[in-house]
Coordinates of C-alpha atoms and ligand atoms in Angstrom, one line a residue:
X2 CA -5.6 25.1 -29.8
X3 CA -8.7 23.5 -28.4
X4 CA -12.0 25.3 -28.2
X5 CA -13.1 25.5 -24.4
X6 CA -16.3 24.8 -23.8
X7 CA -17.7 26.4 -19.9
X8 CA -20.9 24.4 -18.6
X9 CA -22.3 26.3 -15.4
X10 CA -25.8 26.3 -14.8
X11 CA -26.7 30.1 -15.6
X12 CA -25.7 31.3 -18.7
X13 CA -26.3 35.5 -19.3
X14 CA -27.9 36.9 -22.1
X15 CA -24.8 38.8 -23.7
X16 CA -27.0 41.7 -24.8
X17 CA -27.7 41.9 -20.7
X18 CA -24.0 41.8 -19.5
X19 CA -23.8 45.6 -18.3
X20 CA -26.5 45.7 -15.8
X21 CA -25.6 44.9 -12.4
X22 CA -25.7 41.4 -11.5
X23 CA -24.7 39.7 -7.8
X24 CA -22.8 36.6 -8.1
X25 CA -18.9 35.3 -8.4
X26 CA -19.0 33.5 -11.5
X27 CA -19.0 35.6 -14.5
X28 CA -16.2 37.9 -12.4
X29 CA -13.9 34.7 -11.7
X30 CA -14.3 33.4 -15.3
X31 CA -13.6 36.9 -17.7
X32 CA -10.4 35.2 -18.6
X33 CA -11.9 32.5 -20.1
X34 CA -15.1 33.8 -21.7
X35 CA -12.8 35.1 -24.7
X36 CA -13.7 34.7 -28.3
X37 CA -13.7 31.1 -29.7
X38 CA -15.4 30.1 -25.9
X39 CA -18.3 28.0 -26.3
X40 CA -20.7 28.9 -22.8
X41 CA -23.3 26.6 -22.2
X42 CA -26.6 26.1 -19.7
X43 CA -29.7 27.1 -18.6
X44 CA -30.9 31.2 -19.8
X45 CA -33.0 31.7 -16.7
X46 CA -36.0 31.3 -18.5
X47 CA -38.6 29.1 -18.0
X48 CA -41.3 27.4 -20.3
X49 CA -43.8 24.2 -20.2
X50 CA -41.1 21.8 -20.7
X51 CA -37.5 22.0 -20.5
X52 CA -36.0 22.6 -24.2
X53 CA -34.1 19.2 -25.7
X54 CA -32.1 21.6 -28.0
X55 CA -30.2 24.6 -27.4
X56 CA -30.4 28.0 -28.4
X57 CA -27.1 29.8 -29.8
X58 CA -25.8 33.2 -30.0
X59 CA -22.3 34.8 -30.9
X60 CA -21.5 37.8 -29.3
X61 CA -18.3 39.5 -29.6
X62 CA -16.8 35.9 -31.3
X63 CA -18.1 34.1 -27.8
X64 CA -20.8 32.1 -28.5
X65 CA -23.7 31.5 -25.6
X66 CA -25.4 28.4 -26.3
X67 CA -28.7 28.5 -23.9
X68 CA -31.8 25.8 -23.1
X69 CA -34.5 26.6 -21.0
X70 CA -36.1 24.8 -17.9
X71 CA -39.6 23.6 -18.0
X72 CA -41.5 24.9 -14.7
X73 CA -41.8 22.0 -12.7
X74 CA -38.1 21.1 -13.2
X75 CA -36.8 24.3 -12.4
X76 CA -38.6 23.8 -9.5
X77 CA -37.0 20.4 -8.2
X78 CA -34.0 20.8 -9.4
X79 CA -32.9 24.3 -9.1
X80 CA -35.1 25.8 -6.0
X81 CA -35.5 21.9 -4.4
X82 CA -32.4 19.5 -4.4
X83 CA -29.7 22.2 -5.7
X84 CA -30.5 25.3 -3.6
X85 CA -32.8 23.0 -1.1
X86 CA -30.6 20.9 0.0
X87 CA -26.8 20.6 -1.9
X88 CA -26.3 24.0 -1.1
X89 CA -27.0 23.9 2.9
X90 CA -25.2 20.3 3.4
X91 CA -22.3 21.6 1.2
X92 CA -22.3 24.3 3.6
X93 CA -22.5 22.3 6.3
X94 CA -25.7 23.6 7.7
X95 CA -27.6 20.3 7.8
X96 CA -30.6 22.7 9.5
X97 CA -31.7 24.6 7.0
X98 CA -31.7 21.4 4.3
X99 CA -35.0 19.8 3.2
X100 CA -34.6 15.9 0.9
X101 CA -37.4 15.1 -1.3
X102 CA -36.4 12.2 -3.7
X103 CA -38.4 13.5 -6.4
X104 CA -36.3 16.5 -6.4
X105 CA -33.4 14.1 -6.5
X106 CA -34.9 11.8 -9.9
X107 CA -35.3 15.4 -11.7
X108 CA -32.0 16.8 -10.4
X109 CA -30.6 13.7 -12.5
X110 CA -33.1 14.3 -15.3
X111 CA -31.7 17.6 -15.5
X112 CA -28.5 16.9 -15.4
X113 CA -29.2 14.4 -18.4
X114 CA -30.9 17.1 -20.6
X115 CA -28.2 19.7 -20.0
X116 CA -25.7 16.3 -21.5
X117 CA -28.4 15.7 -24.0
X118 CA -28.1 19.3 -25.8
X119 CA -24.7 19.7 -25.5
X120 CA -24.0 16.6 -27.4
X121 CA -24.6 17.6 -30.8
X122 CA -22.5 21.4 -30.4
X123 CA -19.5 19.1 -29.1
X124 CA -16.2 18.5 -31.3
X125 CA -13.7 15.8 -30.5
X126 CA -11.4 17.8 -29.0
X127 CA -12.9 20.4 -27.1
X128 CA -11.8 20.6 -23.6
X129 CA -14.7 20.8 -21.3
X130 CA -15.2 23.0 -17.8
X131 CA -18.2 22.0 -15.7
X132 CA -19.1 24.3 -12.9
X133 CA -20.8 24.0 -9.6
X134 CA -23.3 21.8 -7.6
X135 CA -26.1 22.1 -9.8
X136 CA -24.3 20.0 -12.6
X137 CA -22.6 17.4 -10.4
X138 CA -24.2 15.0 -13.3
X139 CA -23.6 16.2 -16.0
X140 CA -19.8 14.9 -16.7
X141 CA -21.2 10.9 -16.2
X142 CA -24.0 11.7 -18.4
X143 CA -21.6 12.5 -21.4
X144 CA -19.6 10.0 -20.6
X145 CA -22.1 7.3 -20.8
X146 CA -23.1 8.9 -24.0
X147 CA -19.3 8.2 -25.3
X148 CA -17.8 11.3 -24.7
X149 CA -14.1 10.6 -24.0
X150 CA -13.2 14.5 -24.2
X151 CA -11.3 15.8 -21.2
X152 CA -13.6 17.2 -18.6
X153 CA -13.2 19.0 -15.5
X154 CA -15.2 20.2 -13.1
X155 CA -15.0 23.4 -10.2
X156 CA -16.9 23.2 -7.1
X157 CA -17.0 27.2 -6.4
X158 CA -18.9 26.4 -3.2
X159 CA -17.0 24.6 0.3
X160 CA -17.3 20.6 0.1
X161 CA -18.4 19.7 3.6
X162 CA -16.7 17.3 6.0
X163 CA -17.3 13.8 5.0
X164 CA -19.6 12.6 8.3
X165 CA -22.0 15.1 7.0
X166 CA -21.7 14.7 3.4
X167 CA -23.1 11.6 4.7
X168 CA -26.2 13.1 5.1
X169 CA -27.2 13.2 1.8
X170 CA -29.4 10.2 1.1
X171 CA -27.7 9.8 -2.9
X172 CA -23.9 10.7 -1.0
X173 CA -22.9 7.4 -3.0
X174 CA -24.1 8.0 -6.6
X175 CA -23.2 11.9 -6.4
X176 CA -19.1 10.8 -5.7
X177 CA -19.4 8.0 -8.3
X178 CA -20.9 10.7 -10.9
X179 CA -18.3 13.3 -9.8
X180 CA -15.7 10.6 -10.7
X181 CA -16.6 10.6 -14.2
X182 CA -14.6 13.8 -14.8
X183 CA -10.9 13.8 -15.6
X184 CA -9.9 17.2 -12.7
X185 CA -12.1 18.2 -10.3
X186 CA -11.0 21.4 -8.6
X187 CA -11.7 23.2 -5.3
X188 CA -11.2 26.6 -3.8
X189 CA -9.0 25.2 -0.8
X190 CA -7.0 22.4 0.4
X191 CA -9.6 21.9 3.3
X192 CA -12.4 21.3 0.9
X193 CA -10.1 19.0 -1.4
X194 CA -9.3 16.8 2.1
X195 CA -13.0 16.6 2.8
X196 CA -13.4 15.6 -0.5
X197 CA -11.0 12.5 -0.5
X198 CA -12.3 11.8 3.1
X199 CA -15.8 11.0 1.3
X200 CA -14.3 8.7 -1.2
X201 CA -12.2 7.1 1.1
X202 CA -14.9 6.8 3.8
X203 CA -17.8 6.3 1.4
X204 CA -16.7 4.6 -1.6
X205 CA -13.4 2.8 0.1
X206 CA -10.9 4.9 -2.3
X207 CA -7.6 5.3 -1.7
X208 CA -5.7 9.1 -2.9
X209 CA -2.4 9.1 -3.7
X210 CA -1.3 12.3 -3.8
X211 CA -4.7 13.9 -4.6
X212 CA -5.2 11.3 -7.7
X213 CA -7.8 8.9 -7.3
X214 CA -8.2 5.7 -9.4
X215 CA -11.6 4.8 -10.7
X216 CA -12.9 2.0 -12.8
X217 CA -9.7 2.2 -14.6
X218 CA -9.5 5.8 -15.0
X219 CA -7.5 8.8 -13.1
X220 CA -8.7 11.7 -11.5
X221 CA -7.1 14.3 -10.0
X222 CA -8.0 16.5 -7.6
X223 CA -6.7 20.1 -7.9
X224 CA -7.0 23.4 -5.2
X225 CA -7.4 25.8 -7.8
X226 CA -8.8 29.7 -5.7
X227 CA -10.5 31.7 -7.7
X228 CA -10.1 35.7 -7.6
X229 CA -10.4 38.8 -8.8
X230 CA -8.9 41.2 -11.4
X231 CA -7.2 43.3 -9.0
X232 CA -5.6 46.5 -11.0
X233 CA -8.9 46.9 -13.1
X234 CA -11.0 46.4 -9.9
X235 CA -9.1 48.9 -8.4
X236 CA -9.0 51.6 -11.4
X237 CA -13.3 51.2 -11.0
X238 CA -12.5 52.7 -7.6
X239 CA -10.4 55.7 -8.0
X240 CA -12.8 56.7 -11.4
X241 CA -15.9 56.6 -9.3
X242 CA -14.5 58.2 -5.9
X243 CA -14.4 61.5 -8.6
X244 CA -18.4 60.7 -9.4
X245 CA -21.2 62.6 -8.0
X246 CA -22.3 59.8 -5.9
X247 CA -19.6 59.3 -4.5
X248 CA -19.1 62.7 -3.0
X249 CA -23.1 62.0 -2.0
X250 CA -21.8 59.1 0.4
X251 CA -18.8 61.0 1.7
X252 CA -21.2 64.5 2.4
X253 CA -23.8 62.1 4.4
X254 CA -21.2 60.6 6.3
X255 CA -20.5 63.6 8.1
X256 CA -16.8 62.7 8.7
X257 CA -17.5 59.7 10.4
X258 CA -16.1 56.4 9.0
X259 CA -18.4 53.8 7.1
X260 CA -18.1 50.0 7.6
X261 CA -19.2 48.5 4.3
X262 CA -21.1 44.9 3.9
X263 CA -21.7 43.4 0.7
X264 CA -23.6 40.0 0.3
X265 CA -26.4 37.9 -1.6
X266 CA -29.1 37.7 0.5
X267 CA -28.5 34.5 2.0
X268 CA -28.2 32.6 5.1
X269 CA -24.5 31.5 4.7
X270 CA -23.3 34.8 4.7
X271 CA -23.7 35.7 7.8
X272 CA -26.0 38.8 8.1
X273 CA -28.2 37.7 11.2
X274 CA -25.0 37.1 13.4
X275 CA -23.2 40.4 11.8
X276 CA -25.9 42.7 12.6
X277 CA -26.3 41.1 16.2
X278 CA -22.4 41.7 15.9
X279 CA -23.1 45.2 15.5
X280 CA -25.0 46.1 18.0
X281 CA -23.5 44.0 20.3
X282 CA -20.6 46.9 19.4
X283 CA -22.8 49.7 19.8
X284 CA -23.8 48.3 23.0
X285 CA -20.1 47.6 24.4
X286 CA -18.3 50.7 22.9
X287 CA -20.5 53.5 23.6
X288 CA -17.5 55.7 23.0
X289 CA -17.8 54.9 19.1
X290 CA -21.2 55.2 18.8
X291 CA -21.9 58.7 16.7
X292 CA -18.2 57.9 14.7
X293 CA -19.2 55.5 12.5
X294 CA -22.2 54.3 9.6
X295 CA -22.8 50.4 8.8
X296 CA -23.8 50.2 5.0
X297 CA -25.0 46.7 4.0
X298 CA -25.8 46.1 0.6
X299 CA -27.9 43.0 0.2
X300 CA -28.8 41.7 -3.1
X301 CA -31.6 39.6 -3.4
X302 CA -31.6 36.2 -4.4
X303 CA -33.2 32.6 -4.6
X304 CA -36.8 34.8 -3.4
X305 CA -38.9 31.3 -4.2
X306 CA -36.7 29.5 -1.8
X307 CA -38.8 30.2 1.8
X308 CA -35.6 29.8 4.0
X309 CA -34.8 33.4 2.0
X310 CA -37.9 35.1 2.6
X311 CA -37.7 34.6 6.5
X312 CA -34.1 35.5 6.2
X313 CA -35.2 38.8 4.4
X314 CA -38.2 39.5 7.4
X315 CA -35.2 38.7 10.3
X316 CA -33.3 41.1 8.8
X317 CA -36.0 43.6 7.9
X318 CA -36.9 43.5 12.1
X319 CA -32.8 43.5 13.0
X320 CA -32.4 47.0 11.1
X321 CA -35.6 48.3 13.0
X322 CA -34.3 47.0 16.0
X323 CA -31.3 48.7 15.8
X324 CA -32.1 51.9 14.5
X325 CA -35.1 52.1 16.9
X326 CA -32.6 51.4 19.7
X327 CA -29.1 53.7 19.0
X328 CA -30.5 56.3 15.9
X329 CA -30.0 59.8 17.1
X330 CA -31.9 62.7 15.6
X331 CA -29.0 63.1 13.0
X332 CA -27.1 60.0 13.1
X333 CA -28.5 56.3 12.0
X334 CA -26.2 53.8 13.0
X335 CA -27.6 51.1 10.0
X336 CA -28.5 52.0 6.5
X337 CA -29.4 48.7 5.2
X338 CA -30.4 48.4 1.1
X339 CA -31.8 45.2 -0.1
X340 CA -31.4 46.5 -3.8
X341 CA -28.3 45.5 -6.4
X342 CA -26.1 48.2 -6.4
X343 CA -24.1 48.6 -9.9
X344 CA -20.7 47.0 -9.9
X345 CA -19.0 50.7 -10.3
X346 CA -20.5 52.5 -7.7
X347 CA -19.8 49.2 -4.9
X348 CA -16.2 49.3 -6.2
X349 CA -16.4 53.4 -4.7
X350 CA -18.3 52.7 -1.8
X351 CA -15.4 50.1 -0.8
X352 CA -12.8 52.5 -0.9
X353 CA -14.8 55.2 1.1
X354 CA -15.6 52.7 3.4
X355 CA -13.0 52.3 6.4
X356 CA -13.6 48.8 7.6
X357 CA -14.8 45.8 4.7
X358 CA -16.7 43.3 7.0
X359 CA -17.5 40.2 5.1
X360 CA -18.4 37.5 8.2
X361 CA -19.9 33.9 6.0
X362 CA -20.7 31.6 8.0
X363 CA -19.2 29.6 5.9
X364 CA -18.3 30.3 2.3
X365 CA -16.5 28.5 -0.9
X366 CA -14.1 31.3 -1.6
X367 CA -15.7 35.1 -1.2
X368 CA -14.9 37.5 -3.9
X369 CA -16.4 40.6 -1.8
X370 CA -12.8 40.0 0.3
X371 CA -10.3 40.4 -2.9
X372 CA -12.7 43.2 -4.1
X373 CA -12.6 45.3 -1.3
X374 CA -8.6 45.0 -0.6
X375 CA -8.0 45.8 -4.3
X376 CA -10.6 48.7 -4.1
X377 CA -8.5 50.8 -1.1
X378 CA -6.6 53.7 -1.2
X379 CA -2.7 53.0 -0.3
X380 CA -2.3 56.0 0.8
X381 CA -5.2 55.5 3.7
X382 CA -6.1 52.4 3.5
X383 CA -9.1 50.3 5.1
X384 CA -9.2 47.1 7.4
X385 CA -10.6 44.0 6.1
X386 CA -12.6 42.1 9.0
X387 CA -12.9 38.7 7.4
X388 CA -14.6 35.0 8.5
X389 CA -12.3 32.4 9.0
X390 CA -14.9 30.2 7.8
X391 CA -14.2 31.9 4.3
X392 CA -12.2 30.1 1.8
X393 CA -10.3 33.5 1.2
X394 CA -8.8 33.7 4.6
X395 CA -6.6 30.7 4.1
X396 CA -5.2 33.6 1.6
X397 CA -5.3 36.6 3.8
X398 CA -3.8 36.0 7.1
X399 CA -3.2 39.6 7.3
X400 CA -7.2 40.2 7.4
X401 CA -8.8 40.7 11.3
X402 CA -9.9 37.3 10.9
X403 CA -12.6 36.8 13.1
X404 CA -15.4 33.5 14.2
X405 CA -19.0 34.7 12.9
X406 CA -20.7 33.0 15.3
X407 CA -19.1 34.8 18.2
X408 CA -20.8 38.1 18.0
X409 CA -18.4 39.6 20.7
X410 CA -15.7 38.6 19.2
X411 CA -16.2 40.3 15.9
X412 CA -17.8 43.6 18.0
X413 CA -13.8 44.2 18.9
X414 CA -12.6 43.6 15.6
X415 CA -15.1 46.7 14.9
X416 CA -13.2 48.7 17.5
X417 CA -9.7 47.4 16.7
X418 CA -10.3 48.3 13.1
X419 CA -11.5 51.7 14.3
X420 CA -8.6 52.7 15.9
X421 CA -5.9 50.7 14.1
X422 CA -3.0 53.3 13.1
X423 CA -2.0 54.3 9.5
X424 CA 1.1 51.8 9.6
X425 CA -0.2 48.6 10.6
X426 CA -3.5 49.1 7.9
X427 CA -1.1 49.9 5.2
X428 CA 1.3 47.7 6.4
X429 CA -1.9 44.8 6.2
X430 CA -2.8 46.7 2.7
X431 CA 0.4 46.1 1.3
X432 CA 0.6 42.2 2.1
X433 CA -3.1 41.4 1.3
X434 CA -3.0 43.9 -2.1
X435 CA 0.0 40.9 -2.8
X436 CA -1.9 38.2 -2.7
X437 CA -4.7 39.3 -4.1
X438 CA -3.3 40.7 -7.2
X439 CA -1.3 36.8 -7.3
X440 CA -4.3 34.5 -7.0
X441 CA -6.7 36.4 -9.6
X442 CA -8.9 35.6 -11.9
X443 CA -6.7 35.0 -14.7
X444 CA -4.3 33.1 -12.6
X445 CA -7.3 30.5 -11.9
X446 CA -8.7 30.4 -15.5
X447 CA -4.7 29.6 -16.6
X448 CA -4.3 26.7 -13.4
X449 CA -7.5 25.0 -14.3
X450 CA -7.3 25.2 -17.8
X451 CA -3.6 24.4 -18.0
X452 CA -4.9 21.5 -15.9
X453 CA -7.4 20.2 -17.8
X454 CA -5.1 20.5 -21.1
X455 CA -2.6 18.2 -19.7
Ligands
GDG512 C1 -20.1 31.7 -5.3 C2 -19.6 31.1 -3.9 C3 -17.3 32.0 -4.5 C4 -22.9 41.3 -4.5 N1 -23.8 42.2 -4.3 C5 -23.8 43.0 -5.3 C6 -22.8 42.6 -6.2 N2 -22.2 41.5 -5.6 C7 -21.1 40.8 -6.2 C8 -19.9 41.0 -5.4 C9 -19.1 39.8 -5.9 C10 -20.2 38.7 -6.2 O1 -21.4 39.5 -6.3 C11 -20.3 37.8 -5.0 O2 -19.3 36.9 -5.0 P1 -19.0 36.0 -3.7 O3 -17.8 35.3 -4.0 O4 -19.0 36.8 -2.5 O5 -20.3 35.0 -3.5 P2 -21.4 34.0 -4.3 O6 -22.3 34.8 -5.2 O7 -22.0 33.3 -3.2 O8 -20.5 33.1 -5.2 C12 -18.4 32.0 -3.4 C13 -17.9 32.4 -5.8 O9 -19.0 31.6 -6.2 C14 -16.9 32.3 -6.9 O10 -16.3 31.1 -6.9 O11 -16.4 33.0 -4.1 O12 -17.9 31.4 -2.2 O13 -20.6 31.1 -2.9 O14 -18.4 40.0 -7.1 O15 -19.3 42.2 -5.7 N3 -22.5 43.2 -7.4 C15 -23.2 44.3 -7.7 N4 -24.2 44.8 -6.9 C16 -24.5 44.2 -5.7 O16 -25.5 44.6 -5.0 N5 -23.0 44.8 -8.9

């Protein structure tokens, strides 16, 4: 069989792997980091210049082969043009993008050297899986290095309409580099049609049923959802709802029911407009007030972008707002934790907590969705209140699918989840367990890699 080769643009260090970590990848791709898997990209490290060679380890028959970024091109390419400004267009939130074309030149540079030191670890027929915005590159980079492999590519973030993927000053050059790979995959059919709407509008291309002809080549263009591990996901849940901390949560609660947020610290998830949301419920349904406890957990990230750091100060004066306004001597309304919580003990909190409210603004897929559904107890279970601006809710109609921007609107999906009856949650349960447990993680790893075999 051929070796797979994964190219994503953080790579752990395997002796690391148990510690708690925020972020979907890693949890969408266990089925494919088996032994024989060759994972390649940046460590996380930085040093004077970014390395030309890579490093390699083998743990557990998986080898992790690694370079490092110098400072000033971690710098432009990963806090500027990646996380500056690919990641706000591609979630359509033109505001909050900055374009410097230097970032752009080193963006490309990078992209080369990741190309560069995979070169010599490559054998003829290895089948290669490149992830994410950051390495949009990469694929054209090996190619024009005479790499005729079979490559694919994921975008695990949304791709954004084509009008504003216009936006981007390089829109041309990034769709003619994405082209260079033989399957490029999306979490949803909406993202896959914005997709084609840029090469049709931007390059003139013509799709025939989601294969595109370029300079004599075929791509195709695949909607491949990522998700979860839903039975072992849920077995974390009932182990630590028995744990010590767990009984900790359930004492402080004092019988009233806890709402449960989960996010990276990050603008497109939402956490401004959920918190306003929340108050706006505290506000309108004064006859809920004392019965329930909001617990956000929000991990930091990207803290050298500055757009974060305001984000973090909003939120820090939200919370104080809040508390200030509707604590009681006994009772606070908001506990808000900007810490990473271990992977166990957010698995236990999920199936304590009565409502799961994961409101994006906008999101590629959202893995805190699938986790929470699998984490519930069937026997009582919780209400999912979910963006429709998420790529999971084209999976999970049977969420309260709510608008994130209309604070009142998700304030009464609070109250209707409050007082929703045993028989329509399990009845929701039941259906959204379904799904979940059909579009998991191993399902995707098997689609795209079946895929990119072909
Ligand atoms: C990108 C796309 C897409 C969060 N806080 C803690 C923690 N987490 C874990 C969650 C979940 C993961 O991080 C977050 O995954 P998401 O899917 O929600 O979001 P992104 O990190 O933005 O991932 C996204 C994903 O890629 C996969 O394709 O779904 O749309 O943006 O697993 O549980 N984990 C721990 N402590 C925390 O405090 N342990």
């Amino acid at each position: 069989m051929a070796r797979l080769v994964i190219v994503s643009n953080r790579v752990p260090d395997p002796a690391e792997t148990s510690g708690p970590r925020a972020g979907g990848l890693a949890v969408g791709l266990a089925e494919a980091l088996t032994s024989g898997t060759l994972w390649f990209g940046w460590s996380g490290k930085t040093a004077e210049t970014t390395s030309m060679t890579a490093n390699s380890v083998v743990h557990n028959g998986l080898t992790y082969a690694t370079i490092d970024l110098g400072e000033a091109d971690y710098k432009a390419y990963y806090l500027g043009f990646s996380n500056g400004t690919l990641w706000p267009i591609f979630h359509m939130m033109p505001g909050h993008a900055v374009f410097d074309r230097g970032d752009y030149v080193v963006y490309r540079e990078v992209n080369q050297a990741f190309a560069n030191a995979l070169l010599p670890l490559l054998e003829p027929d290895d089948l290669i899986w490149i992830h994410d915005y950051q390495l949009l590159g990469v694929a054209a980079a090996l190619r024009a290095a005479g790499v005729s492999n079979r490559i694919g590519f994921f975008l695990h973030i949304p791709f954004p309409a084509p009008a504003l993927f216009e936006v981007l000053p390089p829109a041309k050059a990034l769709l003619e580099a994405m082209l260079a790979h033989d399957i490029i995959g999306f979490q949803t059919s909406y993202d896959r049609a914005h997709f084609l709407g840029a090469l049709s509008s931007i390059l003139g291309l013509p799709a025939n049923d989601g294969v595109v002809t370029y300079r004599n080549r075929q791509v195709s263009c695949v909607v491949t959802p990522i998700g979860i591990d839903a039975d072992s996901f849920a077995q974390m849940a009932t182990n630590i709802a028995r744990r010590i901390d767990a009984r900790r949560m359930i004492e402080s609660l004092a019988g009233r029911a806890l709402m449960i947020g989960v996010d990276r610290l990050d603008y497109t998830k939402g956490l401004p407009e959920r918190f306003d949301a929340y108050r706006r419920f505290l506000q309108h349904y004064p006859e809920h007030r004392r019965q329930v406890s909001f617990l956000q957990i929000a991990a930091p990230s990207r803290e050298e972008v500055e757009r974060y750091r305001t984000l973090r100060e909003e939120l820090n004066h939200k919370t104080g707002s809040i508390n200030g306004a509707y604590s009681d001597f006994d009772w606070v309304p908001l506990r808000y934790m900007t810490r990473t919580a271990p992977r166990s003990m957010v698995a236990g909190l999920y199936r304590i907590a009565r409502i799961g409210l994961v409101t994006p603004l906008r999101d590629g897929m959202n893995l805190v969705a699938k986790e929470y559904i699998a984490a519930q107890n069937p026997a009582d279970p919780g209400v999912l209140i979910l963006s429709r601006f998420a790529g999971a809710a084209s999976g999970m109609p049977e969420a309260l699918l709510v608008n994130p921007f209309d604070v009142d609107g998700v304030a009464e999906a609070i109250s209707l989840a409050l007082t929703m009856p045993l028989d329509e949650r399990q009845a929701r349960y039941t259906a959204l367990m379904a799904r979940v447990r059909e579009v998991s993680a191993a399902a995707y790893c098997r689609e795209f890699t079946g895929w990119l075999a072909a």
